[in-house]
């Protein structure tokens, strides 16, 4: 990860966050320097709690550290979790944080069990089409990946200031194209700005990555320059029941580096439709072992957003050992006007 920048930030904002110049700003609370220092905010979750519910508390640093060490509590204000969906030996959930009616974090939560016994086949068969018309469907006639659709937690559902509608996760044990770029086993984490019905309406067919030829053309309608994120381009990576993939070819994996994490934007019919951290399984596991530096990475932004609202400017990766919880999240939301 040499040559990459990251910032150590809280996964979730603490209580008392303020809004300055259209940014939800939160103090740093990583310090565990004994009893000295200002109070720290912790989401207190009892050791015996069977679920993720907790209570936000402000405590002296030593008490905050002890609470995190001895219970399932975590630093920052409490977030809400969406319903679980099974994968591997564990499950996936979406978590969301809201401060003063504004989104502050949206992320994917998983445990070590989720990373065990993951599907080992190229595809789950959800995106297949008889491309050659021979009456059978072979492996090469299926888009790769094992898909899980996840609902948002209640605090984000219907929140007018949030653009996100649901999260689609794809596990790719064999990676995917382009060749020699994204071939590591990895997760595609799509934070969709469109409803499941709109995404599912992108038909399967023989063009692009198993997509209907008319929808392939619609997928490649250019995003107007002012709405297109800096350095991102359309290279024809349109997929049925998903959309187009806009990639940043200044990223390490396109310039001699090895893929472990990157950020993709999705589009369809000239509009940005999703934001996608793409992270390798090894990168996630490294958050627990120390091989991966935890923290946040900048998301390149468009000059302007097509729809007004609050949008993330960073994506983050953390591991909470007391909860055996990995989180890949979007954070540092800024307000945008259309």
Short mmCIF file of C-alpha atoms in Angstrom, two decimals:
data_model
loop_
_atom_site.label_atom_id
_atom_site.label_comp_id
_atom_site.label_asym_id
_atom_site.label_seq_id
_atom_site.Cartn_x
_atom_site.Cartn_y
_atom_site.Cartn_z
CA UNK A 1 0.00 0.00 0.00
CA UNK A 2 2.99 2.27 -0.41
CA UNK A 3 2.25 5.60 -2.01
CA UNK A 4 -1.34 5.60 -0.71
CA UNK A 5 -2.67 8.06 1.77
CA UNK A 6 -5.04 7.31 4.60
CA UNK A 7 -6.35 9.08 7.66
CA UNK A 8 -7.13 7.47 10.99
CA UNK A 9 -10.71 8.37 11.80
CA UNK A 10 -13.50 7.00 13.88
CA UNK A 11 -15.73 4.56 12.10
CA UNK A 12 -18.75 6.41 13.45
CA UNK A 13 -19.20 10.03 14.57
CA UNK A 14 -19.40 10.81 18.24
CA UNK A 15 -22.24 12.61 19.94
CA UNK A 16 -21.89 16.36 19.77
CA UNK A 17 -20.72 16.33 16.16
CA UNK A 18 -20.93 19.72 14.50
CA UNK A 19 -21.60 20.80 10.95
CA UNK A 20 -19.02 23.22 9.56
CA UNK A 21 -19.04 24.45 5.95
CA UNK A 22 -21.33 21.63 4.87
CA UNK A 23 -19.24 18.91 6.53
CA UNK A 24 -20.24 16.77 9.49
CA UNK A 25 -17.08 17.00 11.60
CA UNK A 26 -16.31 14.71 14.52
CA UNK A 27 -13.50 14.81 17.09
CA UNK A 28 -10.93 12.00 17.14
CA UNK A 29 -11.40 9.48 19.95
CA UNK A 30 -8.75 6.86 19.23
CA UNK A 31 -6.67 7.81 22.27
CA UNK A 32 -6.53 5.47 25.26
CA UNK A 33 -4.14 7.57 27.32
CA UNK A 34 -5.36 6.69 30.82
CA UNK A 35 -7.63 9.04 32.70
CA UNK A 36 -6.17 12.20 31.17
CA UNK A 37 -7.92 14.07 28.41
CA UNK A 38 -11.48 15.05 27.61
CA UNK A 39 -14.42 12.65 27.93
CA UNK A 40 -14.82 10.12 25.15
CA UNK A 41 -18.06 8.94 23.66
CA UNK A 42 -18.72 5.22 23.57
CA UNK A 43 -21.66 3.11 22.48
CA UNK A 44 -22.15 0.91 25.53
CA UNK A 45 -23.22 -2.61 24.60
CA UNK A 46 -23.52 -5.04 27.48
CA UNK A 47 -21.29 -8.11 27.39
CA UNK A 48 -24.41 -10.29 27.52
CA UNK A 49 -26.25 -8.42 24.77
CA UNK A 50 -27.46 -10.78 22.08
CA UNK A 51 -27.95 -8.02 19.53
CA UNK A 52 -26.19 -4.79 18.54
CA UNK A 53 -28.31 -2.35 20.53
CA UNK A 54 -26.52 0.00 22.88
CA UNK A 55 -26.56 3.35 24.65
CA UNK A 56 -24.35 6.31 23.78
CA UNK A 57 -22.36 7.50 26.82
CA UNK A 58 -19.66 10.12 27.47
CA UNK A 59 -16.94 8.75 29.78
CA UNK A 60 -13.41 9.53 31.04
CA UNK A 61 -10.82 7.97 28.73
CA UNK A 62 -9.84 5.16 31.14
CA UNK A 63 -13.46 4.13 31.66
CA UNK A 64 -14.11 4.28 27.93
CA UNK A 65 -11.08 2.07 27.25
CA UNK A 66 -12.14 -0.46 29.90
CA UNK A 67 -15.67 -0.60 28.52
CA UNK A 68 -14.42 -1.29 25.00
CA UNK A 69 -11.96 -3.91 26.24
CA UNK A 70 -14.35 -5.86 28.45
CA UNK A 71 -17.67 -5.65 26.59
CA UNK A 72 -18.96 -5.45 23.04
CA UNK A 73 -19.02 -1.65 23.26
CA UNK A 74 -17.35 0.52 20.63
CA UNK A 75 -16.08 4.05 20.28
CA UNK A 76 -18.37 6.74 18.92
CA UNK A 77 -22.10 7.22 18.96
CA UNK A 78 -24.28 4.14 18.57
CA UNK A 79 -25.23 3.09 15.06
CA UNK A 80 -28.16 0.98 13.95
CA UNK A 81 -27.87 -2.34 12.12
CA UNK A 82 -30.03 -3.71 9.35
CA UNK A 83 -31.29 -7.31 9.19
CA UNK A 84 -28.64 -10.04 8.74
CA UNK A 85 -28.08 -11.96 5.52
CA UNK A 86 -26.15 -15.24 5.57
CA UNK A 87 -22.79 -15.65 3.81
CA UNK A 88 -20.05 -18.18 4.51
CA UNK A 89 -20.34 -19.39 8.09
CA UNK A 90 -21.53 -15.95 9.21
CA UNK A 91 -23.60 -13.04 8.02
CA UNK A 92 -23.57 -9.54 6.56
CA UNK A 93 -25.34 -6.45 7.89
CA UNK A 94 -25.57 -2.81 6.90
CA UNK A 95 -24.91 -0.30 9.66
CA UNK A 96 -25.89 3.36 9.62
CA UNK A 97 -25.23 6.44 11.71
CA UNK A 98 -27.34 9.60 11.76
CA UNK A 99 -26.59 12.88 13.55
CA UNK A 100 -29.12 15.71 13.64
CA UNK A 101 -31.06 14.26 10.73
CA UNK A 102 -27.97 13.84 8.54
CA UNK A 103 -26.22 10.58 7.56
CA UNK A 104 -22.77 10.24 9.09
CA UNK A 105 -21.80 6.69 8.15
CA UNK A 106 -23.10 3.77 6.12
CA UNK A 107 -21.16 0.55 6.14
CA UNK A 108 -20.97 -3.20 5.77
CA UNK A 109 -20.43 -5.26 8.93
CA UNK A 110 -19.13 -8.83 8.91
CA UNK A 111 -17.29 -11.21 11.25
CA UNK A 112 -14.48 -13.74 10.87
CA UNK A 113 -17.10 -16.47 10.44
CA UNK A 114 -18.38 -14.70 7.33
CA UNK A 115 -14.97 -15.15 5.72
CA UNK A 116 -14.96 -18.90 6.32
CA UNK A 117 -16.43 -21.42 3.86
CA UNK A 118 -17.35 -18.76 1.31
CA UNK A 119 -18.84 -20.06 -1.96
CA UNK A 120 -16.13 -21.54 -4.14
CA UNK A 121 -17.84 -21.45 -7.52
CA UNK A 122 -17.49 -18.64 -10.05
CA UNK A 123 -21.18 -17.70 -10.11
CA UNK A 124 -24.42 -18.17 -8.20
CA UNK A 125 -26.35 -18.28 -11.48
CA UNK A 126 -28.32 -15.09 -10.92
CA UNK A 127 -26.83 -13.35 -13.96
CA UNK A 128 -26.75 -15.91 -16.76
CA UNK A 129 -27.91 -15.80 -20.39
CA UNK A 130 -27.76 -18.25 -23.27
CA UNK A 131 -25.42 -16.06 -25.29
CA UNK A 132 -24.76 -18.53 -28.12
CA UNK A 133 -28.38 -19.72 -28.30
CA UNK A 134 -27.56 -23.42 -27.97
CA UNK A 135 -30.20 -24.05 -25.32
CA UNK A 136 -27.69 -24.49 -22.49
CA UNK A 137 -25.85 -22.06 -20.25
CA UNK A 138 -22.15 -22.53 -19.60
CA UNK A 139 -19.91 -20.89 -17.04
CA UNK A 140 -18.75 -18.29 -19.55
CA UNK A 141 -22.36 -17.23 -20.11
CA UNK A 142 -22.72 -16.09 -16.50
CA UNK A 143 -21.50 -12.94 -14.86
CA UNK A 144 -19.35 -13.90 -11.91
CA UNK A 145 -20.07 -13.46 -8.24
CA UNK A 146 -22.35 -14.52 -5.40
CA UNK A 147 -24.83 -11.75 -4.68
CA UNK A 148 -26.42 -10.68 -1.42
CA UNK A 149 -28.92 -7.80 -1.22
CA UNK A 150 -28.99 -6.01 2.13
CA UNK A 151 -31.59 -3.69 3.60
CA UNK A 152 -30.67 -0.42 5.26
CA UNK A 153 -31.15 -0.02 9.01
CA UNK A 154 -34.28 1.82 10.11
CA UNK A 155 -32.49 5.09 10.84
CA UNK A 156 -31.45 5.39 7.18
CA UNK A 157 -34.65 4.09 5.60
CA UNK A 158 -36.55 7.02 4.17
CA UNK A 159 -34.03 9.57 5.48
CA UNK A 160 -34.50 12.43 3.01
CA UNK A 161 -30.93 13.68 3.38
CA UNK A 162 -29.45 10.29 2.43
CA UNK A 163 -29.14 9.26 -1.20
CA UNK A 164 -28.65 5.55 -0.48
CA UNK A 165 -31.39 2.97 -0.99
CA UNK A 166 -29.83 -0.46 -0.36
CA UNK A 167 -26.53 -2.35 -0.48
CA UNK A 168 -25.61 -5.16 -2.87
CA UNK A 169 -22.57 -7.28 -2.04
CA UNK A 170 -20.89 -9.59 -4.54
CA UNK A 171 -18.35 -12.20 -3.44
CA UNK A 172 -15.96 -13.09 -6.28
CA UNK A 173 -13.82 -16.09 -5.38
CA UNK A 174 -12.09 -16.01 -8.78
CA UNK A 175 -12.07 -12.26 -9.12
CA UNK A 176 -13.35 -10.83 -12.39
CA UNK A 177 -12.24 -8.90 -15.43
CA UNK A 178 -10.46 -7.08 -16.82
CA UNK A 179 -7.80 -9.80 -16.94
CA UNK A 180 -4.78 -9.37 -14.66
CA UNK A 181 -6.39 -6.42 -12.81
CA UNK A 182 -9.13 -7.59 -10.41
CA UNK A 183 -8.27 -11.28 -10.26
CA UNK A 184 -7.82 -11.53 -6.45
CA UNK A 185 -10.70 -13.07 -4.42
CA UNK A 186 -12.63 -10.01 -3.35
CA UNK A 187 -15.89 -8.32 -2.39
CA UNK A 188 -17.70 -5.72 -4.49
CA UNK A 189 -19.74 -3.59 -2.08
CA UNK A 190 -22.33 -1.58 -4.04
CA UNK A 191 -23.97 1.24 -2.09
CA UNK A 192 -26.89 1.94 -4.42
CA UNK A 193 -28.49 5.33 -5.07
CA UNK A 194 -31.32 3.54 -6.89
CA UNK A 195 -33.99 1.10 -5.75
CA UNK A 196 -33.61 -2.68 -6.18
CA UNK A 197 -36.42 -2.64 -8.75
CA UNK A 198 -34.63 -0.06 -10.90
CA UNK A 199 -31.38 -2.02 -10.78
CA UNK A 200 -33.08 -5.35 -11.46
CA UNK A 201 -34.72 -3.82 -14.55
CA UNK A 202 -31.33 -3.72 -16.32
CA UNK A 203 -31.94 -6.78 -18.47
CA UNK A 204 -29.68 -9.75 -19.13
CA UNK A 205 -28.55 -10.45 -22.67
CA UNK A 206 -25.64 -11.28 -25.00
CA UNK A 207 -23.78 -7.94 -24.95
CA UNK A 208 -21.18 -6.58 -22.54
CA UNK A 209 -21.09 -8.58 -19.32
CA UNK A 210 -24.25 -10.61 -19.97
CA UNK A 211 -26.48 -7.58 -20.55
CA UNK A 212 -29.26 -6.85 -23.07
CA UNK A 213 -27.75 -5.00 -26.01
CA UNK A 214 -30.17 -2.05 -25.73
CA UNK A 215 -29.42 -1.78 -22.01
CA UNK A 216 -25.69 -2.04 -22.73
CA UNK A 217 -26.04 1.07 -24.89
CA UNK A 218 -28.12 2.82 -22.23
CA UNK A 219 -25.52 1.92 -19.64
CA UNK A 220 -22.85 3.65 -21.68
CA UNK A 221 -24.70 6.95 -22.03
CA UNK A 222 -22.04 9.38 -20.74
CA UNK A 223 -22.37 11.01 -17.37
CA UNK A 224 -22.16 14.79 -18.03
CA UNK A 225 -18.69 16.11 -17.27
CA UNK A 226 -19.72 18.17 -14.25
CA UNK A 227 -21.28 15.08 -12.62
CA UNK A 228 -18.49 12.66 -13.53
CA UNK A 229 -16.00 12.07 -10.70
CA UNK A 230 -12.46 13.26 -11.36
CA UNK A 231 -10.31 10.75 -13.34
CA UNK A 232 -13.15 8.21 -13.76
CA UNK A 233 -13.88 6.83 -17.22
CA UNK A 234 -16.27 4.49 -19.02
CA UNK A 235 -14.52 1.44 -20.45
CA UNK A 236 -17.59 -0.61 -21.34
CA UNK A 237 -17.86 -2.61 -18.10
CA UNK A 238 -21.67 -2.79 -18.21
CA UNK A 239 -23.31 -5.73 -16.39
CA UNK A 240 -26.89 -6.94 -16.40
CA UNK A 241 -28.91 -6.29 -13.23
CA UNK A 242 -26.14 -4.00 -12.03
CA UNK A 243 -25.12 -1.19 -14.40
CA UNK A 244 -21.93 0.32 -15.76
CA UNK A 245 -18.65 0.47 -13.84
CA UNK A 246 -16.61 3.66 -14.05
CA UNK A 247 -13.00 3.12 -12.98
CA UNK A 248 -10.11 5.38 -12.09
CA UNK A 249 -7.18 4.31 -14.25
CA UNK A 250 -4.79 6.37 -12.13
CA UNK A 251 -5.32 3.76 -9.38
CA UNK A 252 -2.43 1.50 -8.38
CA UNK A 253 -3.86 -1.66 -9.94
CA UNK A 254 -3.86 -0.03 -13.40
CA UNK A 255 -0.28 1.18 -13.03
CA UNK A 256 1.79 -1.83 -12.07
CA UNK A 257 0.44 -2.19 -8.53
CA UNK A 258 -1.35 -5.17 -7.01
CA UNK A 259 -5.07 -4.85 -6.37
CA UNK A 260 -6.10 -4.97 -2.72
CA UNK A 261 -8.58 -2.11 -2.54
CA UNK A 262 -10.01 0.42 -4.96
CA UNK A 263 -13.08 2.58 -5.42
CA UNK A 264 -15.55 2.33 -8.33
CA UNK A 265 -18.49 4.50 -9.34
CA UNK A 266 -21.53 3.02 -11.09
CA UNK A 267 -23.64 4.68 -13.74
CA UNK A 268 -26.64 4.04 -15.95
CA UNK A 269 -28.28 6.25 -18.58
CA UNK A 270 -25.98 9.16 -17.81
CA UNK A 271 -26.50 9.14 -14.03
CA UNK A 272 -24.35 8.00 -11.11
CA UNK A 273 -26.21 5.05 -9.58
CA UNK A 274 -23.88 3.56 -6.97
CA UNK A 275 -20.62 3.98 -5.05
CA UNK A 276 -18.48 0.86 -4.65
CA UNK A 277 -15.52 0.04 -2.45
CA UNK A 278 -13.91 -3.06 -3.97
CA UNK A 279 -11.70 -4.84 -1.42
CA UNK A 280 -9.84 -8.14 -1.45
CA UNK A 281 -10.49 -10.86 1.12
CA UNK A 282 -6.83 -10.65 2.13
CA UNK A 283 -7.14 -6.89 2.69
CA UNK A 284 -10.11 -7.40 5.01
CA UNK A 285 -8.40 -10.17 6.97
CA UNK A 286 -5.32 -7.96 7.27
CA UNK A 287 -7.32 -5.44 9.30
CA UNK A 288 -7.32 -8.01 12.14
CA UNK A 289 -3.74 -9.24 11.77
CA UNK A 290 -2.11 -5.83 11.28
CA UNK A 291 -1.16 -6.50 7.65
CA UNK A 292 -3.68 -3.83 6.57
CA UNK A 293 -3.48 -0.34 8.05
CA UNK A 294 -6.90 0.65 9.38
CA UNK A 295 -8.26 4.05 8.43
CA UNK A 296 -9.98 6.05 5.73
CA UNK A 297 -9.14 6.85 2.13
CA UNK A 298 -10.40 9.77 0.02
CA UNK A 299 -13.17 9.30 -2.55
CA UNK A 300 -12.68 11.43 -5.65
CA UNK A 301 -15.69 13.69 -6.11
CA UNK A 302 -17.59 15.12 -9.08
CA UNK A 303 -17.76 18.88 -9.49
CA UNK A 304 -21.46 18.65 -8.70
CA UNK A 305 -23.99 15.98 -7.73
CA UNK A 306 -27.09 15.40 -9.83
CA UNK A 307 -29.33 15.09 -6.77
CA UNK A 308 -29.00 17.29 -3.68
CA UNK A 309 -28.10 15.54 -0.44
CA UNK A 310 -25.25 14.38 1.77
CA UNK A 311 -22.51 12.29 0.11
CA UNK A 312 -19.46 10.50 1.56
CA UNK A 313 -15.95 11.75 0.83
CA UNK A 314 -14.04 8.82 2.36
CA UNK A 315 -14.23 5.04 2.53
CA UNK A 316 -12.84 3.26 5.56
CA UNK A 317 -11.81 -0.14 6.87
CA UNK A 318 -11.63 -1.15 10.55
CA UNK A 319 -11.61 -4.22 12.77
CA UNK A 320 -13.08 -4.22 16.28
CA UNK A 321 -11.49 -7.19 18.12
CA UNK A 322 -13.87 -7.07 21.09
CA UNK A 323 -16.76 -7.63 18.67
CA UNK A 324 -14.87 -9.65 16.04
CA UNK A 325 -16.34 -7.16 13.61
CA UNK A 326 -14.94 -5.94 10.32
CA UNK A 327 -16.50 -2.77 8.91
CA UNK A 328 -16.05 -1.28 5.45
CA UNK A 329 -17.84 2.04 5.41
CA UNK A 330 -18.53 5.33 3.65
CA UNK A 331 -17.93 8.33 5.89
CA UNK A 332 -17.16 12.07 6.17
CA UNK A 333 -20.39 13.17 4.52
CA UNK A 334 -20.60 16.59 2.84
CA UNK A 335 -23.72 18.40 1.78
CA UNK A 336 -24.20 18.85 -1.97
CA UNK A 337 -26.71 20.99 -3.82
CA UNK A 338 -27.98 19.98 -7.23
#
